[in-house]
């Protein structure tokens, strides 16, 4: 069996003892094992801070952008191979593997272009110089300087490639070295990408490190200028936020956690219209793409009462066409969930939803194809129907991280806004409406509880990739249950990795510092 290593302190290191075994989620065949025991994480973080940090800060944005471009090209050149690794280690279909791998490639390329645009500078300014004294001589200007620590990235199991790419792109462009810890269960893909990047020698030493396996005491070694960016479960986030150095030294933490994303069908949308069909397309896609294991997937579907039965019928019809099984088998459209623990969690979550809602689809026979009998972490796609959103509790509070959603019938705009907000803060929700006044009311009604709102009308329905797709130009993150974090969003994504410092002084000095003209 392959034994995976971690890339730390400029070299590949294996952990001690028997490691955790990574399996193919469709067949449960062992693929690799990995251990991180005995790896000196304090020294590994110091190496990143002391070697990678200065090397990156010496580069301009354009030069850092070229590093990102080289990483993106490596992924592009090895795309087919990486898709195979993603399919096998994540149990995902080829199209789902593309979503992850192409997402990493595209996000790195986007930030490479942004680096080119930012040009020969090495840090950013925020706003303009502002007069502070009696005369225009004494001014203040805010600078955004790269933090002189290491950016620790703890990623979730569901996007081993994109999760690495989207976090690394912002940190590296801002000038911070990255220390990446993918989720152990699907680490094979991130590990392979790292191997290719290291082999190609495109990054200065210390700029990117990889911990392939359990985190051990990693977070215990963080310091004040380090940052921690975490994607995963809310309870793990709470644990990480309370680790001593994080609390004591005010280590900056970004969290992307759970989310009960909603899709609202506007009362103006007629069945059969483009907007209506786009709504059905997006709900169905989010239920089944990556077997529902997307943090941005639609979990709650709000439909005007007189349309609810028709929408359920249409969704059930589409769900009947899902072929669950081994993604390597021809015709399979949905794979298993990633781990045995996820399968258990999803099944427990389905029971919570079943306790309060009717099952419209998912209770029938379920036989995944192309897998040995009884093997694989499969769960049936399941659609619930709830006549009263106000009466439901679990559907607004428990994220089932699998192929499940609940359709709620609603009677008024006020009601739907109130019920969407019961999600307690989310990553994204979508509004499907052609009536601009209605769309405005819905977007503004739910907006402050979310990180992103997608407003779909007939004008954009054929262009919008769906709310489940995170684009690097817009922020990703959300308040409350979603973790309170914010990533990406173009140049905004660099802010987390930068220290904003107000510099006050003599105008010519400040202008010289910032390169301002005049
Ligand atoms: P998780 O158990 O919180 O794990 C997420 C990451 O944290 C993994 O890399 C994990 O490593 C690491 N980790 C766990 N305990 C740690 C500790 N004490 N110190 C440092 N790192 C630690 O979440 P998950 O298994 O990936 O998913 C569980 C739930 O998270 C899902 O059911 C879903 O609700 C939510 N989720 C949200 C998103 C999002 O983007 N918002 C994405 C995925 C999942 P190991 O793998 O080595 O344990």
Coordinates of C-alpha atoms and ligand atoms in Angstrom, one line a residue:
X1 CA 0.0 0.0 0.0
X2 CA 1.2 3.5 -0.7
X3 CA 2.5 5.3 2.4
X4 CA 1.9 9.1 2.1
X5 CA 4.4 11.6 3.4
X6 CA 4.1 15.2 4.5
X7 CA 6.1 18.0 2.8
X8 CA 7.5 20.0 5.7
X9 CA 10.8 21.9 6.4
X10 CA 11.6 21.5 2.7
X11 CA 11.5 17.7 2.6
X12 CA 9.1 14.8 2.4
X13 CA 8.7 13.2 5.8
X14 CA 6.7 10.0 6.9
X15 CA 5.0 9.9 10.2
X16 CA 5.8 7.1 12.7
X17 CA 3.8 4.0 13.3
X18 CA 0.7 2.5 11.7
X19 CA -1.1 5.2 9.8
X20 CA -4.8 6.0 9.1
X21 CA -5.9 4.0 6.0
X22 CA -7.5 6.0 3.1
X23 CA -10.1 3.9 1.2
X24 CA -12.0 4.2 -2.0
X25 CA -15.5 5.3 -0.7
X26 CA -17.3 3.3 -3.5
X27 CA -15.6 -0.1 -2.8
X28 CA -13.9 0.4 0.5
X29 CA -10.6 -0.8 -1.1
X30 CA -7.6 0.5 0.8
X31 CA -5.7 3.1 -1.3
X32 CA -3.0 4.5 1.0
X33 CA -2.0 5.1 4.6
X34 CA -0.7 8.1 6.3
X35 CA 0.6 9.1 9.7
X36 CA 1.8 12.4 11.0
X37 CA 3.1 11.2 14.4
X38 CA 6.6 12.3 15.3
X39 CA 6.7 15.1 12.8
X40 CA 8.2 18.2 14.4
X41 CA 5.3 20.7 13.7
X42 CA 6.9 23.6 15.6
X43 CA 10.0 23.3 13.5
X44 CA 7.9 22.9 10.3
X45 CA 6.0 26.1 11.0
X46 CA 9.2 28.0 11.8
X47 CA 10.7 26.8 8.5
X48 CA 7.7 28.2 6.7
X49 CA 7.9 31.5 8.6
X50 CA 11.6 31.9 8.3
X51 CA 12.3 30.6 4.8
X52 CA 9.0 30.9 2.9
X53 CA 7.9 34.3 4.4
X54 CA 10.9 36.4 3.4
X55 CA 11.1 34.7 0.0
X56 CA 7.5 35.6 -0.8
X57 CA 7.6 39.1 0.6
X58 CA 10.7 39.9 -1.6
X59 CA 8.5 39.3 -4.6
X60 CA 6.1 41.8 -6.3
X61 CA 2.4 40.9 -6.7
X62 CA 3.1 40.2 -10.4
X63 CA 5.9 37.8 -9.4
X64 CA 3.8 36.0 -6.8
X65 CA 1.0 35.9 -9.5
X66 CA 3.5 34.0 -11.7
X67 CA 3.9 31.4 -9.0
X68 CA 0.2 30.9 -8.9
X69 CA 0.1 30.6 -12.7
X70 CA 2.8 27.9 -12.6
X71 CA 0.7 26.0 -10.0
X72 CA -2.4 26.4 -12.1
X73 CA -0.5 25.1 -15.2
X74 CA 0.8 22.1 -13.4
X75 CA -2.8 21.1 -12.5
X76 CA -3.9 21.8 -16.1
X77 CA -1.0 19.6 -17.5
X78 CA -1.9 16.7 -15.2
X79 CA -5.7 17.2 -15.3
X80 CA -6.7 13.7 -16.5
X81 CA -4.5 12.0 -14.0
X82 CA -5.7 14.3 -11.1
X83 CA -9.3 13.6 -12.1
X84 CA -8.6 9.8 -11.8
X85 CA -7.1 10.4 -8.4
X86 CA -10.0 12.5 -7.3
X87 CA -12.6 9.9 -8.5
X88 CA -10.9 7.0 -6.8
X89 CA -10.1 8.7 -3.5
X90 CA -13.2 10.8 -3.2
X91 CA -15.7 8.4 -4.7
X92 CA -16.9 11.1 -7.0
X93 CA -18.0 11.0 -10.7
X94 CA -15.7 12.4 -13.3
X95 CA -17.9 15.5 -13.6
X96 CA -17.8 16.1 -9.9
X97 CA -14.0 15.6 -9.9
X98 CA -13.8 18.3 -12.6
X99 CA -15.7 20.6 -10.4
X100 CA -13.0 20.3 -7.7
X101 CA -9.9 20.1 -9.9
X102 CA -11.0 22.8 -12.4
X103 CA -12.1 25.0 -9.6
X104 CA -8.6 24.9 -8.1
X105 CA -7.0 25.5 -11.5
X106 CA -9.4 28.4 -12.3
X107 CA -9.1 30.1 -8.9
X108 CA -5.2 30.0 -9.0
X109 CA -5.3 31.4 -12.6
X110 CA -7.7 34.2 -11.5
X111 CA -5.4 35.3 -8.7
X112 CA -2.4 35.0 -11.1
X113 CA -4.2 37.6 -13.3
X114 CA -4.9 39.7 -10.3
X115 CA -1.3 39.6 -9.3
X116 CA -0.3 40.8 -12.8
X117 CA -2.8 43.7 -12.5
X118 CA -1.4 44.7 -9.1
X119 CA 2.0 44.8 -10.7
X120 CA 5.3 45.8 -9.2
X121 CA 4.0 46.7 -5.7
X122 CA 4.6 44.3 -2.7
X123 CA 1.8 45.5 -0.5
X124 CA -1.5 47.4 -0.8
X125 CA -2.8 50.7 0.4
X126 CA -6.4 51.1 1.7
X127 CA -8.1 54.3 0.7
X128 CA -6.4 57.6 0.3
X129 CA -4.2 59.8 2.6
X130 CA -6.4 61.9 4.9
X131 CA -5.5 65.2 6.4
X132 CA -5.2 64.9 10.2
X133 CA -3.7 68.2 11.4
X134 CA -4.3 71.9 11.0
X135 CA -2.4 72.0 7.8
X136 CA -2.4 69.5 4.9
X137 CA 1.1 68.5 6.0
X138 CA 0.1 66.0 8.7
X139 CA -1.8 63.1 7.1
X140 CA -2.7 59.4 7.8
X141 CA -2.9 56.5 5.3
X142 CA -3.8 52.9 5.8
X143 CA -1.4 50.3 4.5
X144 CA -2.0 46.5 4.2
X145 CA 1.3 44.7 4.9
X146 CA 1.8 40.9 4.5
X147 CA 1.7 39.3 8.0
X148 CA 5.0 37.9 8.9
X149 CA 3.7 34.5 10.0
X150 CA 2.4 31.4 8.4
X151 CA -1.1 30.8 7.0
X152 CA -2.3 27.4 8.3
X153 CA -5.1 26.1 6.1
X154 CA -7.2 23.3 7.6
X155 CA -9.4 22.0 4.8
X156 CA -12.6 19.9 4.6
X157 CA -12.9 16.5 2.9
X158 CA -15.2 17.5 0.1
X159 CA -12.9 19.8 -2.0
X160 CA -9.4 18.5 -1.6
X161 CA -8.2 20.4 -4.7
X162 CA -10.3 23.5 -4.8
X163 CA -10.0 23.9 -1.0
X164 CA -6.2 24.0 -1.3
X165 CA -6.2 26.2 -4.4
X166 CA -8.7 28.9 -3.2
X167 CA -7.0 29.4 0.2
X168 CA -3.4 29.2 -1.1
X169 CA -4.1 31.6 -4.0
X170 CA -5.1 34.5 -1.6
X171 CA -2.4 33.8 1.0
X172 CA 0.5 33.5 -1.5
X173 CA -0.6 36.5 -3.5
X174 CA -0.8 38.5 -0.2
X175 CA 2.7 37.4 0.7
X176 CA 2.2 34.7 3.3
X177 CA 3.6 31.1 3.1
X178 CA 0.9 28.4 3.4
X179 CA 0.8 25.3 5.6
X180 CA -1.9 23.1 4.2
X181 CA -3.7 20.4 6.2
X182 CA -6.2 18.6 4.0
X183 CA -8.9 16.3 5.6
X184 CA -7.2 12.9 6.0
X185 CA -9.9 10.8 4.3
X186 CA -9.5 12.4 0.9
X187 CA -5.9 13.7 1.2
X188 CA -4.6 11.7 -1.7
X189 CA -5.6 14.3 -4.3
X190 CA -4.1 17.3 -2.4
X191 CA -1.0 15.1 -1.8
X192 CA -0.6 14.3 -5.5
X193 CA -1.0 18.0 -6.5
X194 CA 1.7 18.9 -4.0
X195 CA 4.0 16.2 -5.3
X196 CA 3.7 17.6 -8.8
X197 CA 4.3 21.2 -7.6
X198 CA 7.4 20.1 -5.6
X199 CA 8.8 18.0 -8.5
X200 CA 8.4 21.0 -10.8
X201 CA 10.3 23.2 -8.3
X202 CA 8.1 26.2 -9.1
X203 CA 7.9 27.6 -5.5
X204 CA 10.8 28.8 -3.3
X205 CA 11.4 26.5 -0.3
X206 CA 9.1 27.1 2.7
X207 CA 6.4 28.8 0.6
X208 CA 4.1 25.8 0.7
X209 CA 4.0 22.9 3.2
X210 CA 1.7 19.9 3.4
X211 CA 0.6 17.9 6.4
X212 CA -0.9 14.7 5.1
X213 CA -2.9 13.4 8.0
X214 CA -4.2 14.2 11.5
X215 CA -3.3 17.7 12.7
X216 CA -1.8 16.6 16.0
X217 CA -0.7 19.6 18.0
X218 CA -0.4 21.9 14.9
X219 CA -2.6 24.6 16.2
X220 CA -0.8 24.7 19.6
X221 CA 2.2 26.2 17.8
X222 CA 0.5 29.2 16.2
X223 CA 1.6 32.7 17.1
X224 CA 0.3 36.3 16.8
X225 CA 1.2 37.0 13.2
X226 CA 0.0 33.6 12.0
X227 CA -3.5 33.0 10.6
X228 CA -5.7 30.0 10.7
X229 CA -8.2 29.4 8.0
X230 CA -10.6 26.5 8.7
X231 CA -13.2 24.8 6.6
X232 CA -15.3 22.0 8.2
X233 CA -17.7 21.3 11.0
X234 CA -18.9 23.9 13.4
X235 CA -17.9 21.9 16.5
X236 CA -14.3 21.5 15.2
X237 CA -14.2 25.2 14.6
X238 CA -15.2 25.9 18.2
X239 CA -12.4 23.6 19.4
X240 CA -9.8 25.3 17.2
X241 CA -11.0 28.8 18.2
X242 CA -10.5 27.9 21.9
X243 CA -6.9 26.5 21.6
X244 CA -4.7 28.5 24.0
X245 CA -2.3 30.3 21.5
X246 CA -5.3 31.3 19.4
X247 CA -7.0 32.9 22.3
X248 CA -3.9 34.2 24.0
X249 CA -2.1 35.7 21.0
X250 CA -5.2 36.7 19.1
X251 CA -4.4 34.5 16.1
X252 CA -6.6 35.6 13.3
X253 CA -9.1 32.8 12.5
X254 CA -11.4 32.4 9.5
X255 CA -14.1 29.8 9.6
X256 CA -16.2 28.3 6.8
X257 CA -18.6 25.9 8.5
X258 CA -22.2 24.5 8.1
X259 CA -24.9 26.2 6.2
X260 CA -28.6 25.6 5.5
X261 CA -28.7 27.3 2.1
X262 CA -32.1 28.2 0.7
X263 CA -33.6 28.6 -2.8
X264 CA -36.8 30.7 -3.1
X265 CA -39.1 30.4 -6.1
X266 CA -40.8 33.8 -6.5
X267 CA -44.6 33.9 -6.6
X268 CA -44.4 35.5 -10.1
X269 CA -42.6 32.6 -11.7
X270 CA -44.8 30.5 -14.0
X271 CA -44.2 26.8 -14.3
X272 CA -42.5 26.0 -17.6
X273 CA -40.8 29.4 -17.8
X274 CA -37.0 29.7 -18.2
X275 CA -36.7 30.9 -14.6
X276 CA -38.8 28.1 -13.3
X277 CA -36.7 25.5 -15.2
X278 CA -33.5 27.1 -13.9
X279 CA -34.8 26.8 -10.4
X280 CA -35.5 23.1 -10.8
X281 CA -32.1 22.6 -12.5
X282 CA -30.2 24.2 -9.6
X283 CA -32.1 22.4 -6.9
X284 CA -31.6 19.0 -8.5
X285 CA -28.0 19.7 -9.3
X286 CA -27.3 20.7 -5.7
X287 CA -29.0 17.6 -4.3
X288 CA -26.9 15.2 -6.4
X289 CA -23.6 17.0 -7.5
X290 CA -20.8 15.6 -5.3
X291 CA -23.6 13.6 -3.6
X292 CA -24.8 16.7 -1.9
X293 CA -21.5 17.2 -0.2
X294 CA -21.1 20.9 -1.1
X295 CA -21.1 23.5 1.7
X296 CA -23.1 25.7 -0.7
X297 CA -25.7 23.1 -1.7
X298 CA -29.4 24.1 -1.5
X299 CA -30.9 22.3 1.5
X300 CA -34.2 24.3 1.9
X301 CA -36.4 24.9 -1.1
X302 CA -39.2 27.5 -0.7
X303 CA -42.1 27.3 -3.1
X304 CA -45.4 29.3 -3.3
X305 CA -48.1 27.0 -1.9
X306 CA -50.0 26.7 -5.2
X307 CA -46.8 25.5 -7.0
X308 CA -45.4 23.2 -4.3
X309 CA -47.0 20.0 -5.6
X310 CA -45.9 20.6 -9.1
X311 CA -42.3 21.4 -8.1
X312 CA -42.1 18.2 -6.0
X313 CA -43.4 16.2 -8.9
X314 CA -40.8 17.6 -11.2
X315 CA -38.0 17.1 -8.7
X316 CA -39.1 13.5 -8.0
X317 CA -39.1 12.8 -11.8
X318 CA -35.5 14.0 -12.0
X319 CA -34.4 12.1 -8.9
X320 CA -35.8 8.9 -10.5
X321 CA -33.1 9.2 -13.2
X322 CA -30.2 9.2 -10.7
X323 CA -28.0 6.2 -11.0
X324 CA -26.0 5.8 -7.7
X325 CA -23.0 3.6 -7.7
X326 CA -19.3 3.2 -8.4
X327 CA -18.4 6.3 -10.5
X328 CA -16.1 4.1 -12.6
X329 CA -19.2 2.2 -13.9
X330 CA -20.8 3.5 -17.1
X331 CA -24.0 5.4 -16.5
X332 CA -23.4 6.2 -12.8
X333 CA -24.4 9.8 -12.1
X334 CA -23.9 9.9 -8.3
X335 CA -21.3 8.4 -6.1
X336 CA -21.1 7.5 -2.4
X337 CA -20.4 10.0 0.4
X338 CA -16.8 10.3 1.4
X339 CA -16.5 8.2 4.5
X340 CA -18.3 5.7 6.7
X341 CA -18.7 8.4 9.3
X342 CA -20.3 10.7 6.8
X343 CA -22.7 8.0 5.7
X344 CA -23.7 7.4 9.4
X345 CA -24.1 11.2 9.9
X346 CA -26.2 11.6 6.8
X347 CA -28.4 8.7 7.7
X348 CA -28.9 10.1 11.2
X349 CA -29.7 13.5 9.7
X350 CA -32.3 12.0 7.3
X351 CA -34.0 10.5 10.4
X352 CA -34.2 13.9 12.0
X353 CA -35.8 15.3 8.8
X354 CA -38.1 12.3 8.5
X355 CA -39.4 13.0 12.0
X356 CA -41.0 16.2 11.0
X357 CA -41.6 16.0 7.2
X358 CA -43.0 13.7 4.6
X359 CA -40.7 11.8 2.3
X360 CA -41.5 12.5 -1.4
X361 CA -38.6 10.5 -2.7
X362 CA -35.9 8.2 -1.2
X363 CA -37.9 5.5 0.6
X364 CA -37.9 3.0 -2.2
X365 CA -35.4 0.3 -3.0
X366 CA -31.8 1.6 -3.3
X367 CA -29.2 -0.6 -5.0
X368 CA -25.9 1.1 -5.9
X369 CA -24.5 -0.3 -9.1
X370 CA -20.9 -1.6 -9.8
X371 CA -20.0 -2.2 -6.2
X372 CA -19.4 -5.4 -4.2
X373 CA -22.6 -6.3 -2.2
X374 CA -22.8 -4.3 1.0
X375 CA -19.7 -2.2 0.2
X376 CA -19.4 1.6 -0.2
X377 CA -20.7 4.6 1.7
X378 CA -23.9 5.1 -0.2
X379 CA -27.0 7.0 0.8
X380 CA -30.1 7.4 -1.3
X381 CA -31.1 10.9 -2.6
X382 CA -34.0 12.0 -0.4
X383 CA -36.5 14.7 -0.9
X384 CA -38.7 15.9 2.0
X385 CA -41.9 17.9 1.8
X386 CA -43.1 20.2 4.6
X387 CA -46.4 22.0 4.5
X388 CA -45.5 24.5 7.2
X389 CA -42.0 26.0 7.3
X390 CA -42.8 27.5 10.7
X391 CA -43.6 24.1 12.2
X392 CA -40.3 22.5 11.1
X393 CA -37.3 22.7 13.5
X394 CA -34.6 20.3 12.3
X395 CA -34.7 21.4 8.7
X396 CA -33.7 24.9 9.8
X397 CA -31.1 23.8 12.3
X398 CA -29.4 20.6 11.1
X399 CA -27.3 20.4 7.9
X400 CA -27.5 17.0 6.3
X401 CA -24.2 16.9 4.4
X402 CA -25.5 14.6 1.6
X403 CA -28.1 14.3 -1.2
X404 CA -31.1 15.6 0.7
X405 CA -33.3 18.7 0.6
X406 CA -36.7 19.8 2.0
X407 CA -39.4 21.6 0.0
X408 CA -41.5 24.1 2.0
X409 CA -44.8 25.5 0.9
X410 CA -45.1 29.3 1.7
X411 CA -47.9 31.8 1.6
X412 CA -46.3 35.3 1.7
X413 CA -43.0 37.1 1.0
X414 CA -42.7 38.1 4.7
X415 CA -43.1 34.5 5.7
X416 CA -40.4 33.2 3.4
X417 CA -38.0 35.9 4.5
X418 CA -38.6 35.0 8.2
X419 CA -38.1 31.2 7.5
X420 CA -35.0 31.6 5.4
X421 CA -33.4 33.6 8.2
X422 CA -34.1 30.8 10.6
X423 CA -31.1 29.1 9.1
X424 CA -29.1 31.2 11.5
X425 CA -26.6 32.6 9.0
X426 CA -25.6 30.9 5.8
X427 CA -23.1 30.9 2.9
X428 CA -25.5 31.5 0.1
X429 CA -29.2 31.5 -0.9
X430 CA -30.8 32.0 -4.3
X431 CA -33.9 34.0 -5.4
X432 CA -35.7 33.0 -8.6
X433 CA -37.9 35.8 -9.7
X434 CA -38.5 38.0 -12.8
X435 CA -40.4 40.7 -11.0
X436 CA -37.8 43.2 -10.0
X437 CA -39.7 44.6 -7.0
X438 CA -40.2 41.1 -5.6
X439 CA -36.6 40.1 -6.2
X440 CA -35.5 43.3 -4.4
X441 CA -37.6 42.7 -1.4
X442 CA -36.4 39.1 -1.1
X443 CA -32.7 39.9 -1.7
X444 CA -32.7 42.7 0.9
X445 CA -34.9 40.7 3.3
X446 CA -32.5 37.7 3.5
X447 CA -29.2 39.4 2.5
X448 CA -27.9 40.4 5.9
X449 CA -28.1 36.7 7.1
X450 CA -25.9 35.5 4.2
X451 CA -22.5 35.8 2.6
X452 CA -23.9 35.7 -1.0
X453 CA -27.3 36.0 -2.7
X454 CA -27.8 34.8 -6.3
X455 CA -30.7 36.5 -8.0
X456 CA -31.8 34.4 -11.0
X457 CA -34.1 35.9 -13.6
X458 CA -34.9 35.0 -17.2
X459 CA -32.1 37.5 -18.2
X460 CA -29.3 35.5 -16.5
X461 CA -30.6 32.0 -16.0
X462 CA -28.6 30.6 -18.9
X463 CA -25.3 32.3 -17.7
X464 CA -25.4 31.7 -13.9
X465 CA -23.6 28.6 -12.9
X466 CA -25.9 28.1 -9.9
X467 CA -25.6 29.1 -6.3
X468 CA -23.4 26.1 -5.5
X469 CA -20.5 27.4 -7.5
X470 CA -18.1 29.6 -5.7
X471 CA -16.5 32.2 -8.0
X472 CA -13.2 33.9 -7.0
X473 CA -14.6 37.3 -7.9
X474 CA -17.2 37.2 -5.1
X475 CA -16.7 36.5 -1.5
X476 CA -17.3 33.0 0.0
X477 CA -18.3 32.7 3.7
X478 CA -21.2 33.8 5.8
X479 CA -22.4 34.9 9.3
X480 CA -23.6 32.8 12.2
X481 CA -23.8 29.1 11.7
X482 CA -21.7 29.5 8.5
X483 CA -18.7 30.5 10.7
X484 CA -18.6 34.2 10.3
X485 CA -15.8 34.0 7.7
X486 CA -15.0 35.5 4.4
X487 CA -12.7 34.3 1.7
X488 CA -12.0 35.2 -2.0
X489 CA -13.8 38.2 -3.4
X490 CA -11.0 39.4 -5.7
X491 CA -8.5 41.6 -3.9
X492 CA -10.7 41.4 -0.7
X493 CA -9.4 37.9 -0.2
X494 CA -5.9 39.3 0.5
X495 CA -7.1 41.3 3.5
X496 CA -7.2 38.3 5.9
X497 CA -3.5 37.7 5.2
X498 CA -2.5 41.4 5.6
X499 CA -2.1 43.6 8.6
X500 CA -3.9 47.0 8.2
X501 CA -1.7 49.6 9.7
X502 CA -2.5 53.3 9.9
X503 CA 0.7 55.4 9.2
X504 CA 0.5 59.0 10.3
X505 CA 3.1 61.6 9.4
X506 CA 4.5 64.2 7.1
X507 CA 2.6 64.2 3.7
X508 CA 5.7 63.9 1.5
X509 CA 7.0 61.1 3.6
X510 CA 3.7 59.2 3.5
X511 CA 3.4 59.9 -0.3
X512 CA 6.9 58.6 -0.8
X513 CA 6.1 55.5 1.2
X514 CA 2.9 54.7 -0.7
X515 CA 4.2 55.8 -4.1
X516 CA 1.4 58.4 -4.4
X517 CA 1.9 61.1 -7.0
X518 CA 1.7 64.8 -6.4
Ligands
LIG1 P1 -14.3 18.3 10.4 O1 -14.3 17.0 11.1 O2 -14.5 19.5 11.1 O3 -12.8 18.3 9.7 C1 -12.4 19.4 8.9 C2 -10.9 19.5 9.0 O4 -10.5 19.8 10.3 C3 -10.2 18.2 8.5 O5 -9.1 18.6 7.8 C4 -9.9 17.6 9.9 O6 -8.8 16.7 9.8 C5 -9.5 18.8 10.7 N1 -9.6 18.6 12.1 C6 -10.4 17.9 12.8 N2 -10.1 18.1 14.2 C7 -9.1 18.9 14.2 C8 -8.3 19.4 15.3 N3 -8.5 19.1 16.6 N4 -7.2 20.2 15.0 C9 -7.0 20.5 13.7 N5 -7.7 20.1 12.7 C10 -8.7 19.3 12.9 O7 -15.3 18.3 9.2 P2 -15.5 17.3 8.1 O8 -15.4 15.9 8.5 O9 -14.6 17.8 6.9 O10 -17.0 17.6 7.8 C11 -17.9 17.5 8.8 C12 -19.0 18.6 8.6 O11 -18.4 19.9 8.3 C13 -19.9 18.3 7.5 O12 -20.8 17.3 7.8 C14 -20.4 19.6 7.2 O13 -21.5 19.9 8.0 C15 -19.3 20.6 7.5 N6 -18.6 21.0 6.2 C16 -18.7 22.3 5.9 C17 -18.0 22.7 4.8 C18 -17.9 24.2 4.3 O14 -17.2 24.5 3.4 N7 -18.6 25.1 4.9 C19 -17.3 21.8 4.0 C20 -17.2 20.5 4.4 C21 -17.9 20.1 5.6 P3 -8.9 15.1 9.8 O15 -9.6 14.8 8.5 O16 -7.5 14.7 9.8 O17 -9.8 14.7 10.9

